[in-house]
Amino acid sequence: RSAPQHKSTKYVELFLVVDNAESNSGIFIFLYLFLIISQYLKYKNIEVLQHRMKEIVNHVDKLYRSLNFRVALIGMEVWTNRNKIVVSPNAGITLDNFLTWRKNDLLWRQAHDNAQLITGVDFEGTTVGLATKLAMCTGDSGAVNQDHSVNPIGAASTMAHEMGHNLGMSHDEDVTGCSCAETRDKGGCVMAQSVGLVYPKIFSSCSRRDLQTFLNDVSPTCLLNTPDSDQLFGGPVCGNQFVESGEECDCGNLEECINPCCNATTCRLKEGAECAQGECCYNCKIRPVGEMCRRKKGDCDLPEYCTGTSAQCPEDAVLENGAPCGYGSGYCYNGQCPSLSQQCKTLWGTDAQVAPDICFKNNIHGDKHLHCRKTEDGYQACKNKDVKCGRLHCVRGKEFPITNNKYVLTLNGGQECKVAELAEKESGVTVDPGMVPTGTKCGIDMVCLEGQCQSLSVYGEKNCSAKCNNRGVCNNKRQCHCDPGWAPPYCDNKFTEIIPGNDSGVLIIGTLVAILPFVLLVILGILYYKWRQKKYPQKRTALPGSGLSNPLFQDSSNSKLFIRRDSPVRLIGRPQLIASTSNLQDPKSAYITIIPCEDIGNIDKVPSFNN
């Protein structure tokens, strides 16, 4: 099983939407944050509105930095005429409508990790925000927020709270033993169920644990890519700790900057510095070729190495889905090695064990507690072959699971089968930790996928690594990640010098070395020819009236070679890195869309829950 993925910085790419109510009223995490601005009429001036929204997102980003997360705003859409969805005082209805619109419209136009609606509509009761839980990197990754305070930090605190639910965080009051380092009168913590007159600045101990559990168990891969600085909304800003166009570094403002390699005022490298940050930057110098910059974190991970030309470690690559792991107990899935045993321990504690097969057979009932899938039509019973891909049954461990809710089935003979469940209000979450994890082994060459025990062939061609000639393995893009010294695409060519790690692991330099003798011979030949021409000049006589005295009409046998500008000449260029294994999506430019909205069409509702 891979080690926790929470140590490296995560990015949330955020798209922000503001509705017509405040316009009438209304991530990096690499959060592509989409902000729907429901505020235009309230602020009248679009520039004033944009400035307020950037203040809100900047504060959310500041709060999440303590968790080694960054929140990056990559898009903003302002509904200036009428809203594209029904923005109801009922926050649940608004959330349903917003997430449906996101899946059917926004995601087709702009890639992002998370979308946030900011509205000036006054939600019913004391509610100022609502979100789906455990939904980051899914179709339901989003929330709705009421801009309830003159101070932008008020809306920022709400957004940070709701985004926390997307990342699997519970309310602090709902977790036994949760501790917050600040008292309520000093702001308390972000995930407190309600907020006072002073806004929170920190996360509680249980929020950090919840986040770690989410990153370990759900493995939200959208958070692992690094944002393209050209995508960031609002253009380059020196001091925001994002290295953007025209900047060599960005260590924050003068008060924040502690980087000895970067000038905080100019966002340029200090004299003599080659770099300022990155896994391949040490003492302001780029680390040498081939030095490991990212260790293998588990059975399903691959190591990466510095290229010698960049301060950044190449994009993280993992083994192909379906590769054996856990000493044969499982198969890799998205960099993890999921298993029944590990999930039981995660839910119920280290003493927990997988229940006997007789417990899993009860998944054929197809009710709320025992099933294989939940659909719009209700709970779907497992077929006999799929019972170990439905509800996860465990024994021993703690009295209650980390979800704080359980269902215990007692069989004839006293055998107990424990199932972790979510609270009723959380029944609409996208990922249910009480189900057998996707990718878990359910037989020889069989894995769980969508509540069914399916052949490994669902991942593609079996044993992709066979094409790597025993000198590498297939990565998550089904390309050879070659051993040091061997080059892709099939690890069958060896080069004099390599740079491991970027995609397949090599930068080809040996080609130049191979052709060097030939180049030297050509140069020597040309020099010898010129020496001969100088020592033994040949007389040339132009024929009268032929026009051959004009160099353009000289006899071709004695003419110099002239290359036309449009000639297909191929020059030997600098060695190029092999294509990256990065799963980073094609960059799209950041934008703001000011939309005079058309009439609202029919909206298909999706299930919601209050949190």
Coordinates of C-alpha atoms in Angstrom, one line a residue:
R1 CA 0.0 0.0 0.0
S2 CA 1.4 3.4 -0.9
A3 CA 2.4 5.8 1.8
P4 CA 0.2 8.9 2.5
Q5 CA 0.2 11.4 -0.3
H6 CA -0.3 14.4 2.0
K7 CA 3.3 15.5 2.3
S8 CA 3.7 17.2 -1.1
T9 CA 1.8 20.4 -1.9
K10 CA -1.7 19.9 -3.3
Y11 CA -3.3 22.3 -5.7
V12 CA -7.0 23.2 -6.0
E13 CA -7.9 24.7 -9.3
L14 CA -10.9 26.8 -8.5
F15 CA -13.6 28.2 -10.7
L16 CA -15.8 30.8 -9.2
V17 CA -19.3 31.7 -10.1
V18 CA -21.2 34.7 -8.9
D19 CA -25.0 34.8 -9.5
N20 CA -27.3 37.6 -10.4
A21 CA -28.6 38.3 -6.8
E22 CA -25.6 40.4 -5.7
S23 CA -24.8 41.2 -9.1
N24 CA -28.4 41.1 -8.2
S25 CA -27.4 39.7 -4.9
G26 CA -26.2 36.9 -5.8
I27 CA -6.9 25.2 -5.4
F28 CA -2.4 24.2 -5.6
I29 CA -5.6 22.2 -3.5
F30 CA -4.9 22.7 -7.4
L31 CA -8.4 23.7 -7.3
Y32 CA -9.7 24.9 -10.6
L33 CA -12.2 27.1 -8.7
F34 CA -15.2 28.3 -10.6
L35 CA -17.0 31.2 -9.0
I36 CA -20.6 31.9 -10.0
I37 CA -21.2 35.4 -8.9
S38 CA -24.8 36.1 -7.8
Q39 CA -23.8 39.6 -6.7
Y40 CA -23.5 41.9 -9.7
L41 CA -26.5 44.2 -9.0
K42 CA -25.3 44.7 -5.4
Y43 CA -21.9 46.0 -6.4
K44 CA -22.9 47.5 -9.8
N45 CA -19.2 47.9 -10.9
I46 CA -17.7 44.7 -12.3
E47 CA -14.2 45.7 -11.3
V48 CA -15.3 46.3 -7.7
L49 CA -16.9 42.8 -7.7
Q50 CA -13.8 41.1 -9.2
H51 CA -11.6 42.7 -6.6
R52 CA -13.9 41.5 -3.8
M53 CA -13.9 37.9 -5.2
K54 CA -10.1 37.9 -5.5
E55 CA -9.9 39.0 -1.8
I56 CA -12.1 36.2 -0.8
V57 CA -10.1 33.5 -2.7
N58 CA -6.8 34.9 -1.5
H59 CA -7.9 34.5 2.1
V60 CA -9.1 30.9 1.4
D61 CA -5.7 30.2 -0.1
K62 CA -4.0 31.7 3.0
L63 CA -6.0 29.4 5.3
Y64 CA -5.2 26.3 3.3
R65 CA -1.5 27.0 3.1
S66 CA -1.1 25.7 6.7
L67 CA -2.2 22.3 5.3
N68 CA 0.3 22.5 2.5
F69 CA -2.5 23.2 0.1
R70 CA -2.8 26.1 -2.4
V71 CA -6.1 27.4 -3.8
A72 CA -5.7 28.8 -7.3
L73 CA -8.5 30.8 -9.0
I74 CA -8.6 29.9 -12.7
G75 CA -11.9 31.2 -13.8
M76 CA -14.8 33.5 -12.8
E77 CA -18.2 33.7 -14.3
V78 CA -20.6 36.6 -13.5
W79 CA -24.3 36.3 -14.3
T80 CA -25.3 39.9 -14.9
N81 CA -28.8 39.6 -16.2
R82 CA -30.5 36.5 -14.7
N83 CA -29.2 33.4 -13.1
K84 CA -28.6 30.2 -15.2
I85 CA -30.1 28.1 -12.4
V86 CA -32.8 28.6 -9.8
V87 CA -31.0 30.2 -6.8
S88 CA -33.4 29.4 -4.0
P89 CA -33.4 30.5 -0.3
N90 CA -33.4 26.7 0.3
A91 CA -29.7 26.0 0.2
G92 CA -30.2 22.3 -0.6
I93 CA -32.2 23.1 -3.7
T94 CA -29.6 25.6 -4.8
L95 CA -26.8 23.2 -4.3
D96 CA -28.6 20.5 -6.3
N97 CA -29.2 22.9 -9.1
F98 CA -25.7 24.2 -9.1
L99 CA -24.0 20.8 -9.2
T100 CA -26.3 19.6 -12.0
W101 CA -25.5 22.8 -14.0
R102 CA -21.7 22.2 -13.3
K103 CA -21.9 18.7 -14.7
N104 CA -24.0 19.5 -17.7
D105 CA -22.5 22.8 -18.6
L106 CA -19.4 24.1 -16.9
L107 CA -17.2 21.0 -16.9
W108 CA -17.7 20.8 -20.7
R109 CA -16.3 24.4 -21.0
Q110 CA -13.6 24.7 -18.4
A111 CA -11.6 22.0 -16.6
H112 CA -11.4 22.6 -12.9
D113 CA -11.3 20.7 -9.6
N114 CA -13.9 22.5 -7.6
A115 CA -16.7 25.1 -8.2
Q116 CA -18.1 27.5 -5.7
L117 CA -21.2 29.6 -6.1
I118 CA -21.3 32.9 -4.2
T119 CA -24.7 34.4 -3.9
G120 CA -26.4 37.4 -2.3
V121 CA -29.6 35.4 -1.7
D122 CA -30.3 35.0 2.0
F123 CA -30.5 31.3 2.7
E124 CA -33.2 30.1 5.1
G125 CA -32.5 29.9 8.8
T126 CA -28.9 30.4 10.0
T127 CA -27.4 28.5 7.0
V128 CA -24.7 30.5 5.0
G129 CA -23.2 27.6 3.1
L130 CA -23.7 24.0 1.9
A131 CA -21.5 21.4 0.3
T132 CA -21.1 17.8 -0.6
K133 CA -18.7 15.7 1.5
L134 CA -15.8 13.7 0.2
A135 CA -16.5 15.0 -3.3
M136 CA -13.3 16.7 -4.4
C137 CA -12.2 15.6 -7.9
T138 CA -15.7 14.3 -8.7
G139 CA -18.7 15.6 -10.6
D140 CA -20.2 16.8 -7.2
S141 CA -17.1 18.8 -6.2
G142 CA -18.6 22.1 -5.2
A143 CA -20.6 24.2 -2.8
V144 CA -22.9 27.2 -2.4
N145 CA -22.0 30.2 -0.2
Q146 CA -23.9 33.2 0.9
D147 CA -22.0 36.5 0.9
H148 CA -23.3 37.3 4.3
S149 CA -20.8 40.0 5.6
V150 CA -19.5 43.4 4.5
N151 CA -16.1 42.0 5.4
P152 CA -14.9 39.7 2.5
I153 CA -13.2 37.4 5.1
G154 CA -16.8 36.4 6.2
A155 CA -17.5 34.8 2.8
A156 CA -13.9 33.5 2.7
S157 CA -14.4 31.7 6.0
T158 CA -17.6 30.1 4.7
M159 CA -16.0 29.0 1.4
A160 CA -13.0 27.5 3.2
H161 CA -15.4 25.6 5.5
E162 CA -17.5 24.2 2.6
M163 CA -14.4 23.3 0.7
G164 CA -13.3 21.4 3.8
H165 CA -16.4 19.3 3.5
N166 CA -15.5 18.6 -0.2
L167 CA -12.1 17.3 1.2
G168 CA -13.7 15.0 3.7
M169 CA -13.7 17.2 6.8
S170 CA -16.5 16.9 9.4
H171 CA -17.7 19.5 11.8
D172 CA -15.4 19.7 14.8
E173 CA -18.3 19.3 17.1
D174 CA -19.2 15.9 15.5
V175 CA -15.8 14.3 16.3
T176 CA -15.0 13.0 19.7
G177 CA -11.7 14.3 21.1
C178 CA -11.4 17.1 18.5
S179 CA -9.1 19.9 19.7
C180 CA -8.8 23.5 18.4
A181 CA -5.8 25.6 19.4
E182 CA -7.9 28.8 19.4
T183 CA -10.8 29.6 21.6
R184 CA -14.1 30.7 20.0
D185 CA -13.7 34.3 21.1
K186 CA -10.4 34.3 19.2
G187 CA -12.0 32.8 16.1
G188 CA -11.9 29.1 16.8
C189 CA -11.3 26.7 13.9
V190 CA -12.5 26.7 10.3
M191 CA -14.6 23.6 10.5
A192 CA -16.6 24.7 13.6
Q193 CA -20.4 24.3 12.9
S194 CA -21.0 28.0 13.4
V195 CA -18.9 31.1 13.3
G196 CA -18.7 34.0 15.8
L197 CA -17.8 37.7 15.5
V198 CA -14.1 36.8 15.0
Y199 CA -13.3 34.7 12.0
P200 CA -11.2 31.5 12.2
K201 CA -7.6 31.3 11.1
I202 CA -6.6 27.7 11.7
F203 CA -7.8 24.1 11.2
S204 CA -8.5 21.7 14.1
S205 CA -6.7 18.4 14.9
C206 CA -9.6 16.4 13.6
S207 CA -9.8 18.4 10.3
R208 CA -6.2 17.5 9.7
R209 CA -6.9 13.8 10.4
D210 CA -10.0 13.8 8.2
L211 CA -8.0 15.4 5.4
Q212 CA -5.2 12.8 5.7
T213 CA -7.7 10.0 5.7
F214 CA -9.3 11.5 2.5
L215 CA -6.0 11.8 0.7
N216 CA -4.9 8.3 1.7
D217 CA -8.1 6.4 1.0
V218 CA -9.8 8.3 -1.8
S219 CA -6.5 9.3 -3.6
P220 CA -8.0 12.4 -5.3
T221 CA -5.6 12.5 -8.3
C222 CA -6.8 15.9 -9.6
L223 CA -4.9 17.5 -6.6
L224 CA -1.6 16.2 -7.7
N225 CA -1.0 18.3 -10.8
T226 CA 0.8 21.6 -10.6
P227 CA -1.1 24.6 -12.1
D228 CA 0.1 26.3 -15.2
S229 CA 0.8 29.9 -14.1
D230 CA -0.8 31.1 -17.3
Q231 CA -4.1 29.7 -16.1
L232 CA -4.4 31.9 -13.0
F233 CA -7.1 34.4 -13.0
G234 CA -6.2 38.1 -12.9
G235 CA -2.7 38.0 -14.4
P236 CA 0.7 37.9 -12.7
V237 CA 1.0 39.4 -9.2
C238 CA 4.4 39.5 -7.6
G239 CA 4.0 38.4 -4.0
N240 CA 1.2 35.8 -4.3
Q241 CA 3.6 32.8 -4.0
F242 CA 2.7 31.6 -7.5
V243 CA 5.5 31.8 -10.1
E244 CA 3.8 33.5 -13.0
S245 CA 4.7 34.8 -16.4
G246 CA 7.6 37.3 -16.2
E247 CA 8.6 36.0 -12.7
E248 CA 11.6 33.8 -11.9
C249 CA 10.5 33.2 -8.4
D250 CA 7.8 34.4 -5.9
C251 CA 8.3 34.0 -2.2
G252 CA 5.5 36.1 -1.0
N253 CA 5.6 39.7 0.1
L254 CA 8.5 41.3 2.0
E255 CA 7.1 40.2 5.4
E256 CA 6.5 36.6 4.3
C257 CA 9.6 35.9 2.2
I258 CA 12.3 33.8 3.9
N259 CA 13.8 32.4 0.7
P260 CA 17.5 33.4 0.3
C261 CA 17.4 32.9 -3.4
C262 CA 14.5 35.2 -4.4
N263 CA 14.1 39.0 -4.4
A264 CA 10.6 39.5 -2.9
T265 CA 10.3 43.0 -4.4
T266 CA 11.1 42.1 -8.0
C267 CA 10.3 38.3 -8.0
R268 CA 13.7 37.8 -9.7
L269 CA 16.4 35.4 -8.7
K270 CA 19.2 37.0 -6.6
E271 CA 22.6 37.3 -8.2
G272 CA 24.3 33.9 -8.6
A273 CA 21.1 31.9 -8.0
E274 CA 19.9 29.4 -10.6
C275 CA 16.7 28.6 -8.8
A276 CA 14.7 29.5 -5.7
Q277 CA 12.4 26.6 -5.1
G278 CA 11.6 23.0 -6.2
E279 CA 12.7 19.5 -5.3
C280 CA 15.7 19.8 -7.6
C281 CA 16.8 23.2 -6.2
Y282 CA 19.4 23.1 -3.4
N283 CA 21.2 26.2 -2.0
C284 CA 20.0 28.2 -5.0
K285 CA 21.5 25.7 -7.5
I286 CA 19.9 23.1 -9.7
R287 CA 20.7 19.6 -8.5
P288 CA 22.8 17.4 -10.9
V289 CA 21.4 15.1 -13.5
G290 CA 20.0 11.8 -12.2
E291 CA 19.7 12.7 -8.5
M292 CA 16.5 11.3 -7.1
C293 CA 13.9 13.9 -6.3
R294 CA 10.9 11.8 -5.5
R295 CA 11.2 8.4 -3.8
K296 CA 9.0 5.5 -4.5
K297 CA 6.2 5.8 -2.0
G298 CA 4.9 2.2 -2.2
D299 CA 4.4 -0.8 -4.4
C300 CA 2.4 1.1 -7.0
D301 CA 4.6 4.2 -7.2
L302 CA 7.7 5.0 -9.4
P303 CA 10.7 7.1 -8.5
E304 CA 11.6 10.3 -10.3
Y305 CA 14.9 12.0 -10.9
C306 CA 16.2 15.5 -11.5
T307 CA 16.8 16.4 -15.1
G308 CA 19.7 18.7 -14.5
T309 CA 18.0 21.5 -16.3
S310 CA 15.0 22.2 -14.1
A311 CA 14.5 23.0 -10.5
Q312 CA 11.2 21.0 -10.5
C313 CA 11.0 17.3 -10.1
P314 CA 9.3 15.6 -13.2
E315 CA 5.6 14.9 -12.9
D316 CA 4.7 12.0 -10.5
A317 CA 4.2 8.7 -12.3
V318 CA 2.7 5.5 -10.9
L319 CA 2.5 1.9 -12.0
E320 CA -0.1 0.9 -14.5
N321 CA -3.5 -0.1 -13.1
G322 CA -3.6 -3.9 -12.6
A323 CA 0.1 -4.4 -11.7
P324 CA 0.4 -6.9 -8.8
C325 CA 1.1 -5.3 -5.4
G326 CA 1.0 -6.2 -1.7
Y327 CA 3.0 -9.4 -2.2
G328 CA 0.3 -10.7 -4.5
S329 CA -2.6 -9.6 -2.3
G330 CA -3.8 -6.9 -4.6
Y331 CA -3.5 -5.0 -7.9
C332 CA -2.5 -1.4 -8.3
Y333 CA -5.2 1.2 -8.9
N334 CA -4.3 4.9 -9.4
G335 CA -1.1 4.5 -7.4
Q336 CA -2.6 2.7 -4.5
C337 CA -2.8 -1.0 -3.6
P338 CA -6.4 -1.3 -2.2
S339 CA -7.4 -4.3 -0.1
L340 CA -10.2 -5.4 2.1
S341 CA -7.8 -5.7 5.1
Q342 CA -6.4 -2.2 4.8
Q343 CA -9.9 -0.6 4.4
C344 CA -11.1 -2.4 7.5
K345 CA -8.1 -1.1 9.5
T346 CA -8.7 2.4 8.1
L347 CA -12.4 2.3 9.2
W348 CA -12.2 0.4 12.4
G349 CA -8.6 0.7 13.7
T350 CA -5.5 -1.3 13.4
D351 CA -7.0 -4.3 15.2
A352 CA -9.8 -4.7 12.7
Q353 CA -9.9 -7.7 10.3
V354 CA -11.9 -8.7 7.3
A355 CA -15.1 -10.6 8.2
P356 CA -15.7 -14.2 7.1
D357 CA -17.2 -14.8 3.6
I358 CA -20.5 -15.7 5.1
C359 CA -20.9 -12.0 6.1
F360 CA -20.4 -10.8 2.5
K361 CA -23.0 -13.2 1.2
N362 CA -25.6 -11.0 2.8
N363 CA -24.9 -8.3 0.2
I364 CA -27.4 -10.0 -2.0
H365 CA -30.3 -8.5 0.1
G366 CA -30.1 -5.2 -1.8
D367 CA -31.3 -2.9 1.1
K368 CA -29.9 0.2 2.6
H369 CA -27.4 -1.6 4.7
L370 CA -26.4 -4.5 2.4
H371 CA -26.0 -3.9 -1.3
C372 CA -23.5 -3.5 -4.2
R373 CA -24.6 -0.2 -5.7
K374 CA -26.8 2.8 -5.0
T375 CA -28.6 4.2 -8.1
E376 CA -31.4 6.7 -8.7
D377 CA -33.8 3.8 -8.5
G378 CA -32.6 2.7 -5.0
Y379 CA -30.2 0.0 -3.7
Q380 CA -29.0 -2.7 -6.1
A381 CA -28.4 -6.2 -4.7
C382 CA -25.1 -8.0 -5.4
K383 CA -25.0 -11.0 -7.6
N384 CA -23.3 -14.0 -6.0
K385 CA -20.1 -13.4 -7.9
D386 CA -20.0 -9.7 -6.8
V387 CA -20.6 -10.0 -3.1
K388 CA -17.1 -8.9 -2.2
C389 CA -17.4 -5.8 -4.2
G390 CA -20.3 -4.3 -2.3
R391 CA -20.6 -3.5 1.4
L392 CA -17.4 -4.0 3.3
H393 CA -17.8 -6.4 6.3
C394 CA -15.3 -6.3 9.2
V395 CA -14.8 -7.8 12.6
R396 CA -12.9 -6.6 15.8
G397 CA -11.4 -3.2 15.9
K398 CA -13.0 -0.2 17.7
E399 CA -16.7 0.1 18.8
F400 CA -17.4 2.8 16.2
P401 CA -15.8 3.4 12.8
I402 CA -14.3 6.7 11.7
T403 CA -17.7 7.6 10.1
N404 CA -19.3 7.4 13.6
N405 CA -22.2 5.3 12.3
K406 CA -22.4 1.6 11.9
Y407 CA -24.7 -1.3 11.1
V408 CA -24.1 -4.7 12.8
L409 CA -25.5 -7.9 11.4
T410 CA -25.6 -10.8 13.8
L411 CA -25.8 -14.2 12.1
N412 CA -27.0 -17.6 13.5
G413 CA -24.2 -18.8 15.8
G414 CA -23.4 -15.3 17.0
Q415 CA -21.1 -14.2 14.1
E416 CA -21.1 -10.4 14.0
C417 CA -20.6 -8.6 10.7
K418 CA -19.8 -4.9 11.1
V419 CA -20.5 -2.3 8.4
A420 CA -19.4 1.4 8.5
E421 CA -22.1 3.8 7.4
L422 CA -22.5 7.5 6.9
A423 CA -25.0 9.6 8.8
E424 CA -28.4 10.1 7.2
K425 CA -27.6 13.7 6.2
E426 CA -24.4 12.5 4.4
S427 CA -26.2 9.9 2.3
G428 CA -25.7 11.9 -0.9
V429 CA -21.9 11.8 -0.8
T430 CA -20.1 10.6 -3.9
V431 CA -17.6 8.3 -2.1
D432 CA -18.9 5.9 0.6
P433 CA -16.0 4.6 2.6
G434 CA -18.2 1.7 3.8
M435 CA -18.1 0.2 0.4
V436 CA -15.3 -2.1 -0.9
P437 CA -12.8 0.3 -2.6
T438 CA -12.6 0.4 -6.3
G439 CA -9.7 -1.6 -7.7
T440 CA -9.7 -4.1 -4.8
K441 CA -8.8 -7.7 -5.7
C442 CA -11.8 -10.0 -5.8
G443 CA -10.2 -13.0 -7.4
I444 CA -7.3 -14.1 -9.6
D445 CA -7.0 -11.5 -12.3
M446 CA -10.3 -9.9 -11.0
V447 CA -10.9 -6.5 -9.5
C448 CA -13.9 -4.6 -8.1
L449 CA -15.2 -1.9 -10.4
E450 CA -18.7 -0.2 -10.1
G451 CA -19.9 -2.8 -7.6
Q452 CA -18.9 -5.7 -9.8
C453 CA -16.1 -8.2 -9.8
Q454 CA -14.6 -7.7 -13.3
S455 CA -11.6 -9.0 -15.3
L456 CA -8.3 -7.1 -15.2
S457 CA -8.8 -6.6 -18.9
V458 CA -11.0 -3.5 -18.0
Y459 CA -7.7 -1.7 -17.4
G460 CA -6.5 -2.5 -20.9
E461 CA -3.9 -4.9 -22.4
K462 CA -2.6 -7.3 -19.8
N463 CA 1.1 -7.1 -18.9
C464 CA 1.9 -3.9 -20.7
S465 CA 5.4 -4.0 -19.2
A466 CA 6.3 -6.9 -21.4
K467 CA 7.1 -4.4 -24.2
C468 CA 9.7 -2.8 -22.0
N469 CA 12.3 -5.6 -22.6
N470 CA 12.8 -6.3 -18.8
R471 CA 14.5 -2.8 -18.5
G472 CA 11.5 -0.9 -17.2
V473 CA 7.8 -1.0 -16.3
C474 CA 4.6 0.5 -17.7
N475 CA 3.4 3.7 -15.9
N476 CA -0.1 5.0 -15.5
K477 CA -0.1 6.2 -19.1
R478 CA 0.8 2.7 -20.3
Q479 CA 4.2 4.0 -21.5
C480 CA 7.6 2.4 -20.5
H481 CA 9.2 4.0 -17.5
C482 CA 12.7 2.8 -18.2
D483 CA 15.5 1.9 -15.9
P484 CA 18.5 4.3 -15.8
G485 CA 20.6 4.0 -19.0
W486 CA 17.7 2.9 -21.2
A487 CA 15.5 4.9 -23.4
P488 CA 11.8 4.7 -24.4
P489 CA 9.6 3.9 -26.1
Y490 CA 10.6 0.3 -25.4
C491 CA 13.8 0.5 -23.2
D492 CA 15.7 -1.3 -26.0
N493 CA 18.3 1.4 -26.8
K494 CA 21.1 2.4 -24.4
F495 CA 22.6 5.9 -24.4
T496 CA 25.9 7.2 -23.1
E497 CA 24.3 9.7 -20.8
I498 CA 20.7 9.8 -19.5
I499 CA 18.5 11.8 -17.3
P500 CA 16.1 9.5 -15.6
G501 CA 12.7 10.4 -14.4
N502 CA 10.8 12.5 -16.9
D503 CA 8.1 10.1 -18.1
S504 CA 10.2 7.2 -19.2
G505 CA 13.1 8.4 -17.3
V506 CA 15.7 9.6 -19.8
L507 CA 17.1 12.6 -21.7
I508 CA 19.0 11.5 -24.7
I509 CA 22.5 12.9 -25.0
G510 CA 24.3 9.9 -26.4
T511 CA 23.1 10.7 -30.0
L512 CA 25.4 13.7 -30.2
V513 CA 28.3 11.7 -28.9
A514 CA 27.6 9.0 -31.5
I515 CA 27.7 11.4 -34.5
L516 CA 30.7 13.5 -33.2
P517 CA 33.4 11.6 -35.1
F518 CA 31.5 12.0 -38.3
V519 CA 31.1 15.8 -37.7
L520 CA 34.8 16.2 -37.0
L521 CA 35.6 14.4 -40.3
V522 CA 33.4 16.7 -42.2
I523 CA 34.9 19.8 -40.6
L524 CA 38.5 18.5 -41.3
G525 CA 37.5 17.8 -44.9
I526 CA 36.1 21.4 -45.4
L527 CA 39.3 22.9 -43.9
Y528 CA 41.5 20.7 -46.1
Y529 CA 39.5 21.8 -49.2
K530 CA 39.8 25.5 -48.3
W531 CA 43.6 25.0 -47.8
R532 CA 43.9 23.4 -51.2
Q533 CA 41.9 26.2 -52.8
K534 CA 44.1 28.8 -51.3
K535 CA 47.4 27.0 -52.1
Y536 CA 46.4 26.0 -55.7
P537 CA 43.9 28.6 -57.0
Q538 CA 42.1 27.7 -60.3
K539 CA 41.8 30.2 -63.1
R540 CA 38.3 30.6 -64.5
T541 CA 37.5 32.4 -67.8
A542 CA 34.0 33.7 -68.5
L543 CA 32.7 33.2 -72.0
P544 CA 31.9 36.4 -73.7
G545 CA 28.2 37.5 -73.7
S546 CA 27.1 34.3 -71.9
G547 CA 26.2 36.0 -68.7
L548 CA 28.2 33.4 -66.8
S549 CA 30.3 36.0 -65.0
N550 CA 27.2 36.7 -62.9
P551 CA 27.6 34.4 -59.8
L552 CA 24.0 33.4 -60.2
F553 CA 24.7 31.8 -63.6
Q554 CA 28.0 30.2 -62.9
D555 CA 28.6 26.7 -64.0
S556 CA 27.2 24.4 -61.4
S557 CA 30.3 22.4 -61.2
N558 CA 32.2 25.3 -59.6
S559 CA 29.4 27.0 -57.8
K560 CA 28.9 27.3 -54.0
L561 CA 25.9 25.7 -52.5
F562 CA 23.0 28.2 -51.8
I563 CA 20.2 27.0 -49.6
R564 CA 16.8 28.5 -50.3
R565 CA 15.0 29.8 -47.2
D566 CA 12.1 27.3 -47.8
S567 CA 14.4 24.4 -48.2
P568 CA 13.5 21.5 -45.8
V569 CA 16.9 21.6 -44.0
R570 CA 17.0 19.6 -40.8
L571 CA 19.4 20.9 -38.2
I572 CA 20.7 19.0 -35.2
G573 CA 19.1 20.6 -32.2
R574 CA 19.5 20.4 -28.5
P575 CA 18.6 17.0 -27.0
Q576 CA 14.9 16.8 -26.0
L577 CA 13.3 15.2 -23.0
I578 CA 11.1 12.2 -23.7
A579 CA 7.4 13.0 -23.5
S580 CA 6.3 13.5 -19.9
T581 CA 4.2 10.9 -17.9
S582 CA 2.3 13.8 -16.4
N583 CA -1.5 13.5 -16.2
L584 CA -1.7 17.3 -16.3
Q585 CA -4.5 18.4 -18.6
D586 CA -3.8 20.6 -21.6
P587 CA -3.6 24.2 -20.2
K588 CA -6.4 26.5 -20.9
S589 CA -6.2 30.2 -20.5
A590 CA -7.8 31.8 -17.5
Y591 CA -10.8 33.9 -18.3
I592 CA -13.7 35.8 -16.9
T593 CA -17.1 35.4 -18.6
I594 CA -19.7 38.1 -18.2
I595 CA -22.9 36.4 -19.2
P596 CA -26.3 38.0 -19.8
C597 CA -28.2 34.8 -19.1
E598 CA -31.0 33.4 -21.1
D599 CA -34.2 31.9 -19.7
I600 CA -33.7 29.0 -17.4
G601 CA -34.5 25.6 -18.8
N602 CA -35.6 22.5 -17.0
I603 CA -33.1 21.3 -14.4
D604 CA -32.7 17.7 -13.4
K605 CA -32.3 17.5 -9.7
V606 CA -29.5 15.4 -8.1
P607 CA -29.5 14.0 -4.5
S608 CA -28.2 16.3 -1.8
F609 CA -27.5 16.3 1.9
N610 CA -27.0 18.9 4.5
N611 CA -23.6 19.5 5.9

